[in-house]
Amino acid sequence: MLHIVIMAGGAGTRFWPESRVARPKQLLPLAGPRSMLQMTVDRLGDLAGKQNLWLLTAEKLVNAATEQLPAIPKSQIIGEPCKRDTAPAIGLAALLLSRVDPQATMVMLAADHVIRPAEKFQQAILAAAALVDESPQRIATFGIKPTYAATTFGYIERREALPLPKPVVAADFHAYRVARFREKPPAAVAEEYVASGKFYWNSGIFIWRVATIIEALDKHQPEMMTHLRTIVDSQSQPNAGEVFRREFAAIRRISIDYAVMEHAADVAVIEAPFAWDDVGTWQASARLSPADGEGNTVTGKHLGIDTHGSIIRTRGDHLIATVGVNDLIIVHTPDATLVANRHDEESIRKIVKLLEERGWTEYL
């Protein structure tokens, strides 16, 4: 049976001042009227019932996530006590899921992607699941055809074509065996990847049998899995929370790419038949929303004179007026306002770090 696991534990510091510790980007409506998390569930449609949805988030976000997704059983919303990257989160979800459905096919998604249209996405998930059903030891993923030489994404190098099993064969679905995964490259290397035509951006979406991922993590990350099994075995005990915090904190941080994907022998990549955006910075607003005649992407009340190429966000009746400015990010919230160079978004993370250093936690 198909089970969907959504990872929603990120901090979203590049989206300050809207993204805060108690309400990070996945809980915000950054690409429409619904939050990123809600949109992730919405696009699944009837692919899996709510009883087959699992959510991994930060411990402090469990209540907020539960409010946004009341249909997901509370026992399937897991709050991590600290950040340990994707491999421990996936391992924990796999162990919990295996107790409910040992034969499950597990789909791993992130809550901060925008994927359109939903119908193509659902069809692609079913095609990937069929590839896994055909070979249960196989891992399937989606590759995004690159539109530029990105240095902020990992890459997937493809090998020969892999026929899709019937009845999911479709003219616009193409699958390949994976040669290897590559980490975020420098600009020159990224240009070589794109020019070769053999590389995709790594979507971070994975489909596998729950038994397969557990076996792979047992083989390559045995110490991590020992800690995770201790956590799962303690779930019915009075001190389960204490055990969870202690054992999870003892795990070394590691991504699923390093922990498993670099070692996997049978990996298939489907060229994504859907549009995908990794909503990582305010620049995503310009990609996802129409701009006005001056190239500005505006949310809320704005009056501009000689204003070009800017991203402007405000709430309610608060007006932002701009005169003679270009390429800015202006974000107004009730207690903080950001004005930044649109082409220097990395510095927004520095603001968050400085706020921490100064002890101005009320703005985090």
PDB file of C-alpha atoms in Angstrom, residues 14-254:
ATOM      1  CA  ARG A  14      15.831  33.100   3.982  1.00  0.00           C
ATOM      2  CA  PHE A  15      12.160  34.093   4.290  1.00  0.00           C
ATOM      3  CA  TRP A  16      12.643  36.315   7.337  1.00  0.00           C
ATOM      4  CA  PRO A  17      10.799  38.367   8.551  1.00  0.00           C
ATOM      5  CA  GLU A  18       7.688  36.380   7.561  1.00  0.00           C
ATOM      6  CA  SER A  19       9.287  33.048   8.450  1.00  0.00           C
ATOM      7  CA  ARG A  20       9.830  32.756  12.202  1.00  0.00           C
ATOM      8  CA  VAL A  21      10.844  30.003  14.625  1.00  0.00           C
ATOM      9  CA  ALA A  22       7.223  29.379  15.622  1.00  0.00           C
ATOM     10  CA  ARG A  23       5.907  29.737  12.071  1.00  0.00           C
ATOM     11  CA  PRO A  24       8.538  28.853   9.434  1.00  0.00           C
ATOM     12  CA  LYS A  25       8.031  28.973   5.698  1.00  0.00           C
ATOM     13  CA  GLN A  26       6.236  25.623   5.333  1.00  0.00           C
ATOM     14  CA  LEU A  27       3.405  26.981   7.490  1.00  0.00           C
ATOM     15  CA  LEU A  28       3.137  30.211   5.469  1.00  0.00           C
ATOM     16  CA  PRO A  29       1.058  30.996   2.348  1.00  0.00           C
ATOM     17  CA  LEU A  30       4.036  31.844   0.132  1.00  0.00           C
ATOM     18  CA  ALA A  31       2.676  30.479  -3.158  1.00  0.00           C
ATOM     19  CA  GLY A  32      -1.073  30.939  -2.804  1.00  0.00           C
ATOM     20  CA  PRO A  33      -3.848  31.334  -0.229  1.00  0.00           C
ATOM     21  CA  ARG A  34      -2.936  28.080   1.554  1.00  0.00           C
ATOM     22  CA  SER A  35       0.281  27.269   3.370  1.00  0.00           C
ATOM     23  CA  MET A  36       3.087  25.364   1.678  1.00  0.00           C
ATOM     24  CA  LEU A  37       2.301  22.380   3.908  1.00  0.00           C
ATOM     25  CA  GLN A  38      -1.396  22.441   3.066  1.00  0.00           C
ATOM     26  CA  MET A  39      -0.625  22.760  -0.643  1.00  0.00           C
ATOM     27  CA  THR A  40       1.634  19.703  -0.401  1.00  0.00           C
ATOM     28  CA  VAL A  41      -1.260  17.648   0.961  1.00  0.00           C
ATOM     29  CA  ASP A  42      -3.763  19.197  -1.453  1.00  0.00           C
ATOM     30  CA  ARG A  43      -1.806  18.116  -4.521  1.00  0.00           C
ATOM     31  CA  LEU A  44      -1.876  14.489  -3.399  1.00  0.00           C
ATOM     32  CA  GLY A  45      -5.613  14.314  -4.056  1.00  0.00           C
ATOM     33  CA  ASP A  46      -6.841  10.765  -3.569  1.00  0.00           C
ATOM     34  CA  LEU A  47      -3.386   9.263  -4.069  1.00  0.00           C
ATOM     35  CA  ALA A  48      -3.362   8.087  -0.459  1.00  0.00           C
ATOM     36  CA  GLY A  49      -6.017   8.350   2.224  1.00  0.00           C
ATOM     37  CA  LYS A  50      -5.395  10.565   5.234  1.00  0.00           C
ATOM     38  CA  GLN A  51      -4.752   7.423   7.285  1.00  0.00           C
ATOM     39  CA  ASN A  52      -1.735   6.819   5.018  1.00  0.00           C
ATOM     40  CA  LEU A  53      -0.240  10.298   5.465  1.00  0.00           C
ATOM     41  CA  TRP A  54       2.672  10.881   7.841  1.00  0.00           C
ATOM     42  CA  LEU A  55       4.277  14.166   8.801  1.00  0.00           C
ATOM     43  CA  LEU A  56       7.784  14.756  10.142  1.00  0.00           C
ATOM     44  CA  THR A  57       8.297  18.180  11.649  1.00  0.00           C
ATOM     45  CA  ALA A  58      10.040  19.914  14.522  1.00  0.00           C
ATOM     46  CA  GLU A  59       8.736  19.172  18.013  1.00  0.00           C
ATOM     47  CA  LYS A  60       7.826  22.831  18.537  1.00  0.00           C
ATOM     48  CA  LEU A  61       5.751  22.879  15.324  1.00  0.00           C
ATOM     49  CA  VAL A  62       3.544  19.861  16.026  1.00  0.00           C
ATOM     50  CA  ASN A  63       0.596  21.882  17.341  1.00  0.00           C
ATOM     51  CA  ALA A  64       0.680  24.344  14.441  1.00  0.00           C
ATOM     52  CA  ALA A  65       0.958  21.519  11.901  1.00  0.00           C
ATOM     53  CA  THR A  66      -1.920  19.666  13.563  1.00  0.00           C
ATOM     54  CA  GLU A  67      -4.086  22.788  13.286  1.00  0.00           C
ATOM     55  CA  GLN A  68      -3.326  23.084   9.582  1.00  0.00           C
ATOM     56  CA  LEU A  69      -3.814  19.375   8.858  1.00  0.00           C
ATOM     57  CA  PRO A  70      -6.529  18.185  11.251  1.00  0.00           C
ATOM     58  CA  ALA A  71      -7.361  15.153   9.087  1.00  0.00           C
ATOM     59  CA  ILE A  72      -3.965  13.495   9.663  1.00  0.00           C
ATOM     60  CA  PRO A  73      -4.034  11.220  12.740  1.00  0.00           C
ATOM     61  CA  LYS A  74      -2.068  12.812  15.583  1.00  0.00           C
ATOM     62  CA  SER A  75      -0.104   9.591  16.037  1.00  0.00           C
ATOM     63  CA  GLN A  76       1.269  10.127  12.505  1.00  0.00           C
ATOM     64  CA  ILE A  77       2.592  13.636  13.146  1.00  0.00           C
ATOM     65  CA  ILE A  78       6.081  13.156  14.570  1.00  0.00           C
ATOM     66  CA  GLY A  79       7.945  16.038  16.162  1.00  0.00           C
ATOM     67  CA  GLU A  80      11.742  15.786  16.074  1.00  0.00           C
ATOM     68  CA  PRO A  81      13.391  17.238  19.193  1.00  0.00           C
ATOM     69  CA  CYS A  82      16.375  18.593  17.221  1.00  0.00           C
ATOM     70  CA  LYS A  83      17.693  18.851  13.671  1.00  0.00           C
ATOM     71  CA  ARG A  84      19.552  15.818  12.380  1.00  0.00           C
ATOM     72  CA  ASP A  85      19.060  16.167   8.599  1.00  0.00           C
ATOM     73  CA  THR A  86      17.073  13.884   6.320  1.00  0.00           C
ATOM     74  CA  ALA A  87      18.519  10.404   6.902  1.00  0.00           C
ATOM     75  CA  PRO A  88      17.526  10.112  10.599  1.00  0.00           C
ATOM     76  CA  ALA A  89      14.083  11.552   9.839  1.00  0.00           C
ATOM     77  CA  ILE A  90      13.536   9.067   7.034  1.00  0.00           C
ATOM     78  CA  GLY A  91      14.858   6.170   9.113  1.00  0.00           C
ATOM     79  CA  LEU A  92      12.498   7.021  11.962  1.00  0.00           C
ATOM     80  CA  ALA A  93       9.510   7.283   9.630  1.00  0.00           C
ATOM     81  CA  ALA A  94      10.403   3.975   7.982  1.00  0.00           C
ATOM     82  CA  LEU A  95      10.641   2.121  11.292  1.00  0.00           C
ATOM     83  CA  LEU A  96       7.322   3.524  12.513  1.00  0.00           C
ATOM     84  CA  LEU A  97       5.614   2.804   9.198  1.00  0.00           C
ATOM     85  CA  SER A  98       6.986  -0.750   9.043  1.00  0.00           C
ATOM     86  CA  ARG A  99       5.101  -1.575  12.247  1.00  0.00           C
ATOM     87  CA  VAL A 100       1.847  -0.559  10.598  1.00  0.00           C
ATOM     88  CA  ASP A 101       2.445  -1.929   7.092  1.00  0.00           C
ATOM     89  CA  PRO A 102       5.648  -3.965   6.577  1.00  0.00           C
ATOM     90  CA  GLN A 103       4.920  -4.196   2.822  1.00  0.00           C
ATOM     91  CA  ALA A 104       4.385  -0.463   2.393  1.00  0.00           C
ATOM     92  CA  THR A 105       5.660   1.564  -0.530  1.00  0.00           C
ATOM     93  CA  MET A 106       6.897   4.814   0.980  1.00  0.00           C
ATOM     94  CA  VAL A 107       6.868   8.176  -0.791  1.00  0.00           C
ATOM     95  CA  MET A 108       9.099  10.901   0.671  1.00  0.00           C
ATOM     96  CA  LEU A 109       8.139  14.511  -0.053  1.00  0.00           C
ATOM     97  CA  ALA A 110       9.242  17.933   1.151  1.00  0.00           C
ATOM     98  CA  ALA A 111       6.696  20.509   2.303  1.00  0.00           C
ATOM     99  CA  ASP A 112       8.455  23.468   0.684  1.00  0.00           C
ATOM    100  CA  HIS A 113       8.106  22.601  -3.002  1.00  0.00           C
ATOM    101  CA  VAL A 114       5.596  23.945  -5.511  1.00  0.00           C
ATOM    102  CA  ILE A 115       4.598  21.312  -8.065  1.00  0.00           C
ATOM    103  CA  ARG A 116       2.096  21.812 -10.887  1.00  0.00           C
ATOM    104  CA  PRO A 117      -0.161  20.420 -12.214  1.00  0.00           C
ATOM    105  CA  ALA A 118      -1.283  18.086  -9.446  1.00  0.00           C
ATOM    106  CA  GLU A 119      -2.659  15.515 -11.899  1.00  0.00           C
ATOM    107  CA  LYS A 120       0.721  15.020 -13.575  1.00  0.00           C
ATOM    108  CA  PHE A 121       2.395  14.755 -10.195  1.00  0.00           C
ATOM    109  CA  GLN A 122      -0.027  12.058  -9.054  1.00  0.00           C
ATOM    110  CA  GLN A 123       0.481  10.124 -12.291  1.00  0.00           C
ATOM    111  CA  ALA A 124       4.254  10.366 -11.868  1.00  0.00           C
ATOM    112  CA  ILE A 125       4.066   9.012  -8.305  1.00  0.00           C
ATOM    113  CA  LEU A 126       2.071   6.019  -9.557  1.00  0.00           C
ATOM    114  CA  ALA A 127       4.616   5.449 -12.336  1.00  0.00           C
ATOM    115  CA  ALA A 128       7.466   5.521  -9.810  1.00  0.00           C
ATOM    116  CA  ALA A 129       5.572   3.136  -7.528  1.00  0.00           C
ATOM    117  CA  ALA A 130       5.132   0.766 -10.477  1.00  0.00           C
ATOM    118  CA  LEU A 131       8.899   0.793 -11.061  1.00  0.00           C
ATOM    119  CA  VAL A 132       9.400  -0.145  -7.412  1.00  0.00           C
ATOM    120  CA  ASP A 133       6.732  -2.863  -7.587  1.00  0.00           C
ATOM    121  CA  GLU A 134       8.527  -4.300 -10.629  1.00  0.00           C
ATOM    122  CA  SER A 135      11.780  -4.526  -8.649  1.00  0.00           C
ATOM    123  CA  PRO A 136      11.194  -4.197  -4.859  1.00  0.00           C
ATOM    124  CA  GLN A 137      14.866  -3.452  -4.135  1.00  0.00           C
ATOM    125  CA  ARG A 138      14.743  -0.475  -6.479  1.00  0.00           C
ATOM    126  CA  ILE A 139      14.649   3.154  -5.381  1.00  0.00           C
ATOM    127  CA  ALA A 140      12.852   5.637  -7.627  1.00  0.00           C
ATOM    128  CA  THR A 141      13.165   9.404  -7.751  1.00  0.00           C
ATOM    129  CA  PHE A 142      12.344  12.342 -10.005  1.00  0.00           C
ATOM    130  CA  GLY A 143      14.835  14.445 -11.895  1.00  0.00           C
ATOM    131  CA  ILE A 144      14.060  18.021 -12.840  1.00  0.00           C
ATOM    132  CA  LYS A 145      15.312  19.025 -16.270  1.00  0.00           C
ATOM    133  CA  PRO A 146      17.644  21.962 -15.518  1.00  0.00           C
ATOM    134  CA  THR A 147      16.863  25.351 -17.005  1.00  0.00           C
ATOM    135  CA  TYR A 148      20.142  26.925 -15.905  1.00  0.00           C
ATOM    136  CA  ALA A 149      23.441  25.945 -14.263  1.00  0.00           C
ATOM    137  CA  ALA A 150      22.221  26.010 -10.656  1.00  0.00           C
ATOM    138  CA  THR A 151      24.785  25.723  -7.887  1.00  0.00           C
ATOM    139  CA  THR A 152      22.177  25.407  -5.130  1.00  0.00           C
ATOM    140  CA  PHE A 153      20.785  22.013  -6.178  1.00  0.00           C
ATOM    141  CA  GLY A 154      22.227  18.532  -6.166  1.00  0.00           C
ATOM    142  CA  TYR A 155      22.320  16.703  -9.513  1.00  0.00           C
ATOM    143  CA  ILE A 156      21.439  13.228 -10.769  1.00  0.00           C
ATOM    144  CA  GLU A 157      23.412  11.740 -13.650  1.00  0.00           C
ATOM    145  CA  ARG A 158      21.367   9.375 -15.808  1.00  0.00           C
ATOM    146  CA  ARG A 159      22.360   6.226 -17.658  1.00  0.00           C
ATOM    147  CA  GLU A 160      20.397   4.195 -20.202  1.00  0.00           C
ATOM    148  CA  ALA A 161      16.633   4.404 -20.629  1.00  0.00           C
ATOM    149  CA  LEU A 162      14.490   2.174 -18.419  1.00  0.00           C
ATOM    150  CA  PRO A 163      11.125   1.005 -19.802  1.00  0.00           C
ATOM    151  CA  LEU A 164       8.170   1.904 -17.625  1.00  0.00           C
ATOM    152  CA  PRO A 165       6.053  -1.110 -16.697  1.00  0.00           C
ATOM    153  CA  LYS A 166       2.567  -1.426 -18.142  1.00  0.00           C
ATOM    154  CA  PRO A 167       0.009   0.096 -17.775  1.00  0.00           C
ATOM    155  CA  VAL A 168       1.786   3.318 -16.810  1.00  0.00           C
ATOM    156  CA  VAL A 169       3.636   3.783 -20.104  1.00  0.00           C
ATOM    157  CA  ALA A 170       3.003   7.306 -21.336  1.00  0.00           C
ATOM    158  CA  ALA A 171       4.536   9.372 -24.128  1.00  0.00           C
ATOM    159  CA  ASP A 172       5.693  12.112 -21.771  1.00  0.00           C
ATOM    160  CA  PHE A 173       7.089   9.839 -19.055  1.00  0.00           C
ATOM    161  CA  HIS A 174      10.734   8.854 -19.451  1.00  0.00           C
ATOM    162  CA  ALA A 175      12.700   6.766 -16.964  1.00  0.00           C
ATOM    163  CA  TYR A 176      16.439   6.047 -16.767  1.00  0.00           C
ATOM    164  CA  ARG A 177      18.850   4.143 -14.608  1.00  0.00           C
ATOM    165  CA  VAL A 178      20.885   6.416 -12.354  1.00  0.00           C
ATOM    166  CA  ALA A 179      24.655   6.533 -12.773  1.00  0.00           C
ATOM    167  CA  ARG A 180      25.281   8.580  -9.628  1.00  0.00           C
ATOM    168  CA  PHE A 181      24.197  11.461  -7.457  1.00  0.00           C
ATOM    169  CA  ARG A 182      26.295  14.606  -7.382  1.00  0.00           C
ATOM    170  CA  GLU A 183      26.342  17.195  -4.609  1.00  0.00           C
ATOM    171  CA  LYS A 184      25.886  20.930  -5.223  1.00  0.00           C
ATOM    172  CA  PRO A 185      28.608  21.810  -7.765  1.00  0.00           C
ATOM    173  CA  PRO A 186      30.632  24.961  -8.395  1.00  0.00           C
ATOM    174  CA  ALA A 187      29.385  27.111 -11.289  1.00  0.00           C
ATOM    175  CA  ALA A 188      31.789  25.756 -13.915  1.00  0.00           C
ATOM    176  CA  VAL A 189      30.907  22.158 -13.126  1.00  0.00           C
ATOM    177  CA  ALA A 190      27.177  22.943 -13.123  1.00  0.00           C
ATOM    178  CA  GLU A 191      27.571  24.402 -16.611  1.00  0.00           C
ATOM    179  CA  GLU A 192      29.218  21.169 -17.773  1.00  0.00           C
ATOM    180  CA  TYR A 193      26.381  19.138 -16.288  1.00  0.00           C
ATOM    181  CA  VAL A 194      23.713  21.154 -18.058  1.00  0.00           C
ATOM    182  CA  ALA A 195      25.599  21.174 -21.378  1.00  0.00           C
ATOM    183  CA  SER A 196      25.933  17.367 -21.340  1.00  0.00           C
ATOM    184  CA  GLY A 197      22.161  16.831 -21.317  1.00  0.00           C
ATOM    185  CA  LYS A 198      22.625  13.855 -18.979  1.00  0.00           C
ATOM    186  CA  PHE A 199      21.975  15.546 -15.663  1.00  0.00           C
ATOM    187  CA  TYR A 200      18.877  16.484 -13.722  1.00  0.00           C
ATOM    188  CA  TRP A 201      18.352  18.570 -10.641  1.00  0.00           C
ATOM    189  CA  ASN A 202      17.725  16.342  -7.649  1.00  0.00           C
ATOM    190  CA  SER A 203      14.076  16.854  -6.654  1.00  0.00           C
ATOM    191  CA  GLY A 204      14.538  15.270  -3.224  1.00  0.00           C
ATOM    192  CA  ILE A 205      11.458  13.106  -3.803  1.00  0.00           C
ATOM    193  CA  PHE A 206      11.978   9.373  -3.264  1.00  0.00           C
ATOM    194  CA  ILE A 207       9.847   6.242  -3.600  1.00  0.00           C
ATOM    195  CA  TRP A 208      10.910   2.900  -2.107  1.00  0.00           C
ATOM    196  CA  ARG A 209       9.673  -0.113  -0.217  1.00  0.00           C
ATOM    197  CA  VAL A 210       9.883   0.531   3.490  1.00  0.00           C
ATOM    198  CA  ALA A 211      11.843  -2.706   3.929  1.00  0.00           C
ATOM    199  CA  THR A 212      14.358  -1.583   1.285  1.00  0.00           C
ATOM    200  CA  ILE A 213      15.202   1.721   2.944  1.00  0.00           C
ATOM    201  CA  ILE A 214      15.453   0.087   6.372  1.00  0.00           C
ATOM    202  CA  GLU A 215      17.824  -2.536   4.984  1.00  0.00           C
ATOM    203  CA  ALA A 216      19.954   0.153   3.304  1.00  0.00           C
ATOM    204  CA  LEU A 217      20.157   2.269   6.463  1.00  0.00           C
ATOM    205  CA  ASP A 218      20.968  -0.801   8.563  1.00  0.00           C
ATOM    206  CA  LYS A 219      23.845  -1.550   6.216  1.00  0.00           C
ATOM    207  CA  HIS A 220      25.308   1.946   5.864  1.00  0.00           C
ATOM    208  CA  GLN A 221      24.209   3.667   9.105  1.00  0.00           C
ATOM    209  CA  PRO A 222      23.974   0.913  11.754  1.00  0.00           C
ATOM    210  CA  GLU A 223      24.731   3.215  14.699  1.00  0.00           C
ATOM    211  CA  MET A 224      22.010   5.625  13.657  1.00  0.00           C
ATOM    212  CA  MET A 225      19.498   2.809  13.302  1.00  0.00           C
ATOM    213  CA  THR A 226      20.319   1.517  16.778  1.00  0.00           C
ATOM    214  CA  HIS A 227      19.352   4.893  18.233  1.00  0.00           C
ATOM    215  CA  LEU A 228      16.182   5.013  16.116  1.00  0.00           C
ATOM    216  CA  ARG A 229      15.089   1.520  17.131  1.00  0.00           C
ATOM    217  CA  THR A 230      15.531   2.469  20.772  1.00  0.00           C
ATOM    218  CA  ILE A 231      13.200   5.410  20.153  1.00  0.00           C
ATOM    219  CA  VAL A 232      10.575   3.308  18.406  1.00  0.00           C
ATOM    220  CA  ASP A 233      10.739   0.519  20.997  1.00  0.00           C
ATOM    221  CA  SER A 234      10.073   3.041  23.778  1.00  0.00           C
ATOM    222  CA  GLN A 235       6.910   4.521  22.229  1.00  0.00           C
ATOM    223  CA  SER A 236       4.547   2.810  24.671  1.00  0.00           C
ATOM    224  CA  GLN A 237       6.671   3.584  27.734  1.00  0.00           C
ATOM    225  CA  PRO A 238       6.046   6.455  30.178  1.00  0.00           C
ATOM    226  CA  ASN A 239       9.477   7.960  29.450  1.00  0.00           C
ATOM    227  CA  ALA A 240       9.092   7.809  25.642  1.00  0.00           C
ATOM    228  CA  GLY A 241       9.616  11.561  25.241  1.00  0.00           C
ATOM    229  CA  GLU A 242      12.804  11.530  27.285  1.00  0.00           C
ATOM    230  CA  VAL A 243      14.160   8.570  25.306  1.00  0.00           C
ATOM    231  CA  PHE A 244      13.286  10.258  22.022  1.00  0.00           C
ATOM    232  CA  ARG A 245      15.156  13.448  22.925  1.00  0.00           C
ATOM    233  CA  ARG A 246      18.219  11.631  24.276  1.00  0.00           C
ATOM    234  CA  GLU A 247      18.612   9.105  21.474  1.00  0.00           C
ATOM    235  CA  PHE A 248      17.808  11.458  18.622  1.00  0.00           C
ATOM    236  CA  ALA A 249      20.303  14.039  19.872  1.00  0.00           C
ATOM    237  CA  ALA A 250      23.000  11.349  19.884  1.00  0.00           C
ATOM    238  CA  ILE A 251      22.642  10.762  16.136  1.00  0.00           C
ATOM    239  CA  ARG A 252      25.179  12.285  13.768  1.00  0.00           C
ATOM    240  CA  ARG A 253      23.679  14.652  11.208  1.00  0.00           C
ATOM    241  CA  ILE A 254      23.627  13.151   7.718  1.00  0.00           C
TER     242      ILE A 254
END
